[in-house]
Amino acid sequence: MEAAGGRYSGGTVRGRWARRGAGGRGGAARRFSHPTLNRPVSSRMEGQGSYRLPTGTEYRGALRDGMFEGEGELIFPNGGRYRAVWHRGVPVQGKYTFADGLQYKDKKWHYCDGYDRRFYTEICSGLKPPGTSRLTNLDPPKKIPEGCYDCGDGFYNPETRVIVDYKLRFLRNADDDEHEWIIRTCRKAWDETIEHKPKP
């Protein structure tokens, strides 16, 4: 089943056609009625299944009336996973795990902060010898296209304000906050020499 550019595999709601109107004559509208839910529905995703979005993100889990419902997981192209309990397509509670196994915490998040700047792979496997330190959590780091930044899930072009994944496929447009954060904190394709200026 194709739906809005994505691909779905799993069950669909099946039912019977019912007619509305006086005696079924003249301009009667049709609706699709599910025999057990006793309400009009169209042929929508239902039950356990998987749905792949055009961005490459895949949902695996329970669906009801065409929406994520119950336990399910979003699997992102970069290997990250968001496991959640869903209600009418909205996550009620969930947990994000990065591709390397690091679990995101929305409170007391101390990963790569000013106190401990190690990457997760360095925390798990130890530091590399002096002179061969990591630039990113990936080793070797991705080569950044000219004029762009590496923002963690892809490359950012500040001229167009577009973020593409590491295979150069469109991910999203950056808003003002994300633009400022990337410019201020992310690795760029060029080197800058910063000269020491003595105090006057």
mmCIF file of C-alpha atoms in Angstrom:
data_model
loop_
_atom_site.group_PDB
_atom_site.id
_atom_site.type_symbol
_atom_site.label_atom_id
_atom_site.label_comp_id
_atom_site.label_asym_id
_atom_site.label_seq_id
_atom_site.Cartn_x
_atom_site.Cartn_y
_atom_site.Cartn_z
ATOM 1 C CA MET A 1 0.000 0.000 0.000
ATOM 2 C CA GLU A 2 1.375 3.437 -0.943
ATOM 3 C CA ALA A 3 0.520 6.371 1.301
ATOM 4 C CA ALA A 4 1.805 9.922 0.755
ATOM 5 C CA GLY A 5 5.087 8.813 -0.770
ATOM 6 C CA GLY A 6 5.860 6.174 1.854
ATOM 7 C CA ARG A 7 5.651 2.384 1.777
ATOM 8 C CA TYR A 8 3.554 0.341 4.191
ATOM 9 C CA SER A 9 3.436 -3.369 4.909
ATOM 10 C CA GLY A 10 0.957 -4.790 7.373
ATOM 11 C CA GLY A 11 -2.773 -5.083 7.868
ATOM 12 C CA THR A 12 -5.514 -2.755 6.703
ATOM 13 C CA VAL A 13 -8.994 -2.164 8.007
ATOM 14 C CA ARG A 14 -11.492 -4.098 5.937
ATOM 15 C CA GLY A 15 -15.237 -3.620 6.096
ATOM 16 C CA ARG A 16 -18.377 -3.304 4.020
ATOM 17 C CA TRP A 17 -19.791 -0.538 1.923
ATOM 18 C CA ALA A 18 -22.935 1.049 3.321
ATOM 19 C CA ARG A 19 -25.290 3.475 1.589
ATOM 20 C CA ARG A 20 -26.756 6.555 3.138
ATOM 21 C CA GLY A 21 -29.832 8.295 1.876
ATOM 22 C CA ALA A 22 -33.496 7.650 1.312
ATOM 23 C CA GLY A 23 -33.845 4.150 -0.078
ATOM 24 C CA GLY A 24 -30.390 4.354 -1.608
ATOM 25 C CA ARG A 25 -31.638 6.569 -4.457
ATOM 26 C CA GLY A 26 -30.441 9.838 -5.896
ATOM 27 C CA GLY A 27 -27.133 11.266 -4.650
ATOM 28 C CA ALA A 28 -26.573 8.755 -1.872
ATOM 29 C CA ALA A 29 -23.074 9.072 -0.399
ATOM 30 C CA ARG A 30 -20.918 6.014 0.263
ATOM 31 C CA ARG A 31 -18.910 5.317 3.350
ATOM 32 C CA PHE A 32 -16.709 2.452 4.411
ATOM 33 C CA SER A 33 -17.947 0.936 7.649
ATOM 34 C CA HIS A 34 -15.834 -1.400 9.808
ATOM 35 C CA PRO A 35 -18.021 -4.326 10.989
ATOM 36 C CA THR A 36 -16.605 -4.448 14.562
ATOM 37 C CA LEU A 37 -15.615 -0.829 15.201
ATOM 38 C CA ASN A 38 -19.132 0.292 14.126
ATOM 39 C CA ARG A 39 -17.893 3.568 12.654
ATOM 40 C CA PRO A 40 -16.975 4.815 9.178
ATOM 41 C CA VAL A 41 -13.387 4.255 8.152
ATOM 42 C CA SER A 42 -11.411 4.203 4.941
ATOM 43 C CA SER A 43 -8.878 1.534 4.035
ATOM 44 C CA ARG A 44 -6.180 2.548 6.531
ATOM 45 C CA MET A 45 -3.144 0.953 8.145
ATOM 46 C CA GLU A 46 -4.222 -1.252 11.049
ATOM 47 C CA GLY A 47 -2.571 -3.784 13.382
ATOM 48 C CA GLN A 48 1.147 -4.610 13.456
ATOM 49 C CA GLY A 49 3.134 -3.311 10.532
ATOM 50 C CA SER A 50 5.935 -1.155 9.241
ATOM 51 C CA TYR A 51 5.821 2.143 7.383
ATOM 52 C CA ARG A 52 8.781 3.689 5.549
ATOM 53 C CA LEU A 53 8.701 7.467 5.138
ATOM 54 C CA PRO A 54 10.206 9.152 2.044
ATOM 55 C CA THR A 55 13.146 10.317 4.222
ATOM 56 C CA GLY A 56 14.149 6.685 4.864
ATOM 57 C CA THR A 57 12.900 6.664 8.465
ATOM 58 C CA GLU A 58 10.893 3.528 9.214
ATOM 59 C CA TYR A 59 8.169 2.963 11.804
ATOM 60 C CA ARG A 60 7.691 -0.570 13.141
ATOM 61 C CA GLY A 61 4.904 -1.357 15.539
ATOM 62 C CA ALA A 62 1.206 -1.029 16.217
ATOM 63 C CA LEU A 63 -1.080 1.086 14.061
ATOM 64 C CA ARG A 64 -4.723 1.957 14.429
ATOM 65 C CA ASP A 65 -6.904 3.887 12.021
ATOM 66 C CA GLY A 66 -3.860 4.940 9.998
ATOM 67 C CA MET A 67 -1.893 6.314 12.981
ATOM 68 C CA PHE A 68 0.861 5.055 15.291
ATOM 69 C CA GLU A 69 -0.911 3.576 18.332
ATOM 70 C CA GLY A 70 0.540 1.588 21.238
ATOM 71 C CA GLU A 71 4.147 0.402 21.249
ATOM 72 C CA GLY A 72 6.255 1.240 18.236
ATOM 73 C CA GLU A 73 9.691 2.347 17.125
ATOM 74 C CA LEU A 74 11.057 4.860 14.629
ATOM 75 C CA ILE A 75 14.310 3.694 13.042
ATOM 76 C CA PHE A 76 16.283 6.531 11.470
ATOM 77 C CA PRO A 77 18.652 6.176 8.480
ATOM 78 C CA ASN A 78 21.627 7.113 10.694
ATOM 79 C CA GLY A 79 20.912 4.091 12.931
ATOM 80 C CA GLY A 80 19.241 6.003 15.771
ATOM 81 C CA ARG A 81 16.045 4.591 17.264
ATOM 82 C CA TYR A 82 13.100 6.186 19.044
ATOM 83 C CA ARG A 83 11.055 3.604 20.960
ATOM 84 C CA ALA A 84 7.796 5.002 22.325
ATOM 85 C CA VAL A 85 4.225 4.417 23.384
ATOM 86 C CA TRP A 86 2.010 6.287 20.906
ATOM 87 C CA HIS A 87 -1.529 7.624 21.135
ATOM 88 C CA ARG A 88 -3.209 8.847 17.958
ATOM 89 C CA GLY A 89 0.141 9.340 16.247
ATOM 90 C CA VAL A 90 1.751 11.308 19.091
ATOM 91 C CA PRO A 91 4.391 9.832 21.433
ATOM 92 C CA VAL A 92 3.197 9.744 25.045
ATOM 93 C CA GLN A 93 6.494 8.492 26.446
ATOM 94 C CA GLY A 94 9.625 7.418 24.663
ATOM 95 C CA LYS A 95 13.364 6.993 24.645
ATOM 96 C CA TYR A 96 15.880 7.849 21.913
ATOM 97 C CA THR A 97 18.985 5.707 21.443
ATOM 98 C CA PHE A 98 21.790 6.884 19.167
ATOM 99 C CA ALA A 99 23.335 4.495 16.612
ATOM 100 C CA ASP A 100 26.323 3.852 18.884
ATOM 101 C CA GLY A 101 24.110 2.819 21.825
ATOM 102 C CA LEU A 102 24.137 6.086 23.786
ATOM 103 C CA GLN A 103 20.705 6.745 25.316
ATOM 104 C CA TYR A 104 19.458 10.326 25.393
ATOM 105 C CA LYS A 105 18.343 11.730 28.758
ATOM 106 C CA ASP A 106 16.165 14.816 28.758
ATOM 107 C CA LYS A 107 17.225 15.692 32.310
ATOM 108 C CA LYS A 108 20.767 15.871 33.697
ATOM 109 C CA TRP A 109 22.313 15.341 30.239
ATOM 110 C CA HIS A 110 26.094 15.500 30.672
ATOM 111 C CA TYR A 111 27.287 14.043 27.377
ATOM 112 C CA CYS A 112 30.112 16.070 25.747
ATOM 113 C CA ASP A 113 29.643 18.950 28.152
ATOM 114 C CA GLY A 114 32.367 21.250 29.444
ATOM 115 C CA TYR A 115 33.317 18.836 32.221
ATOM 116 C CA ASP A 116 33.736 15.629 30.139
ATOM 117 C CA ARG A 117 34.220 16.175 26.413
ATOM 118 C CA ARG A 118 34.729 12.511 25.458
ATOM 119 C CA PHE A 119 32.591 10.930 22.737
ATOM 120 C CA TYR A 120 30.478 7.910 23.668
ATOM 121 C CA THR A 121 32.793 5.517 21.803
ATOM 122 C CA GLU A 122 35.700 6.929 23.863
ATOM 123 C CA ILE A 123 33.736 6.421 27.076
ATOM 124 C CA CYS A 124 33.070 2.780 26.098
ATOM 125 C CA SER A 125 36.409 1.915 24.430
ATOM 126 C CA GLY A 126 38.873 4.370 25.936
ATOM 127 C CA LEU A 127 40.836 7.225 24.422
ATOM 128 C CA LYS A 128 43.110 6.894 21.407
ATOM 129 C CA PRO A 129 46.860 7.504 21.807
ATOM 130 C CA PRO A 130 48.082 11.131 21.905
ATOM 131 C CA GLY A 131 48.124 12.834 18.510
ATOM 132 C CA THR A 132 45.329 10.649 17.088
ATOM 133 C CA SER A 133 42.341 12.016 18.966
ATOM 134 C CA ARG A 134 38.838 11.868 17.495
ATOM 135 C CA LEU A 135 37.232 14.803 15.714
ATOM 136 C CA THR A 136 33.785 13.138 15.778
ATOM 137 C CA ASN A 137 32.153 10.074 17.256
ATOM 138 C CA LEU A 138 32.614 8.423 13.822
ATOM 139 C CA ASP A 139 36.098 7.222 12.976
ATOM 140 C CA PRO A 140 37.227 8.230 10.425
ATOM 141 C CA PRO A 141 35.121 11.407 10.339
ATOM 142 C CA LYS A 142 33.037 12.239 7.255
ATOM 143 C CA LYS A 143 34.629 14.617 4.723
ATOM 144 C CA ILE A 144 32.635 17.821 4.839
ATOM 145 C CA PRO A 145 31.686 19.445 1.501
ATOM 146 C CA GLU A 146 33.235 22.855 0.869
ATOM 147 C CA GLY A 147 31.484 25.692 2.684
ATOM 148 C CA CYS A 148 29.424 23.315 4.854
ATOM 149 C CA TYR A 149 29.263 22.135 8.473
ATOM 150 C CA ASP A 150 28.909 18.632 9.951
ATOM 151 C CA CYS A 151 25.876 18.896 12.246
ATOM 152 C CA GLY A 152 25.873 15.305 13.515
ATOM 153 C CA ASP A 153 23.190 13.795 11.293
ATOM 154 C CA GLY A 154 24.364 15.313 8.027
ATOM 155 C CA PHE A 155 25.873 18.373 6.371
ATOM 156 C CA TYR A 156 24.580 21.930 6.692
ATOM 157 C CA ASN A 157 24.967 24.569 3.991
ATOM 158 C CA PRO A 158 24.626 28.025 5.624
ATOM 159 C CA GLU A 159 23.996 29.674 2.242
ATOM 160 C CA THR A 160 20.849 27.629 1.505
ATOM 161 C CA ARG A 161 20.083 26.723 5.169
ATOM 162 C CA VAL A 162 19.485 23.129 4.065
ATOM 163 C CA ILE A 163 20.637 20.020 5.943
ATOM 164 C CA VAL A 164 21.290 16.876 3.915
ATOM 165 C CA ASP A 165 22.219 13.438 5.253
ATOM 166 C CA TYR A 166 25.656 11.897 4.714
ATOM 167 C CA LYS A 167 24.435 10.469 1.376
ATOM 168 C CA LEU A 168 23.497 14.063 0.391
ATOM 169 C CA ARG A 169 19.712 13.455 0.537
ATOM 170 C CA PHE A 170 17.497 16.265 1.871
ATOM 171 C CA LEU A 171 16.715 16.076 5.607
ATOM 172 C CA ARG A 172 15.313 19.464 6.613
ATOM 173 C CA ASN A 173 15.592 23.236 6.514
ATOM 174 C CA ALA A 174 17.282 24.792 9.542
ATOM 175 C CA ASP A 175 15.356 27.367 11.542
ATOM 176 C CA ASP A 176 17.127 30.381 13.074
ATOM 177 C CA ASP A 177 17.956 28.608 16.364
ATOM 178 C CA GLU A 178 19.449 25.562 14.651
ATOM 179 C CA HIS A 179 21.385 27.779 12.213
ATOM 180 C CA GLU A 180 22.971 29.727 15.084
ATOM 181 C CA TRP A 181 23.767 26.538 17.030
ATOM 182 C CA ILE A 182 25.452 24.895 14.009
ATOM 183 C CA ILE A 183 27.525 27.998 13.185
ATOM 184 C CA ARG A 184 28.609 28.323 16.832
ATOM 185 C CA THR A 185 29.369 24.688 17.727
ATOM 186 C CA CYS A 186 29.734 22.336 14.739
ATOM 187 C CA ARG A 187 32.792 21.186 12.808
ATOM 188 C CA LYS A 188 33.304 23.015 9.508
ATOM 189 C CA ALA A 189 34.971 22.087 6.212
ATOM 190 C CA TRP A 190 37.729 24.689 6.542
ATOM 191 C CA ASP A 191 40.392 25.409 9.103
ATOM 192 C CA GLU A 192 40.758 28.761 10.784
ATOM 193 C CA THR A 193 43.917 30.034 12.364
ATOM 194 C CA ILE A 194 43.231 31.885 15.548
ATOM 195 C CA GLU A 195 46.024 34.147 16.632
ATOM 196 C CA HIS A 196 46.800 34.813 20.232
ATOM 197 C CA LYS A 197 46.291 38.462 21.042
ATOM 198 C CA PRO A 198 48.228 39.593 24.087
ATOM 199 C CA LYS A 199 46.422 41.700 26.621
ATOM 200 C CA PRO A 200 47.219 45.416 26.280
#
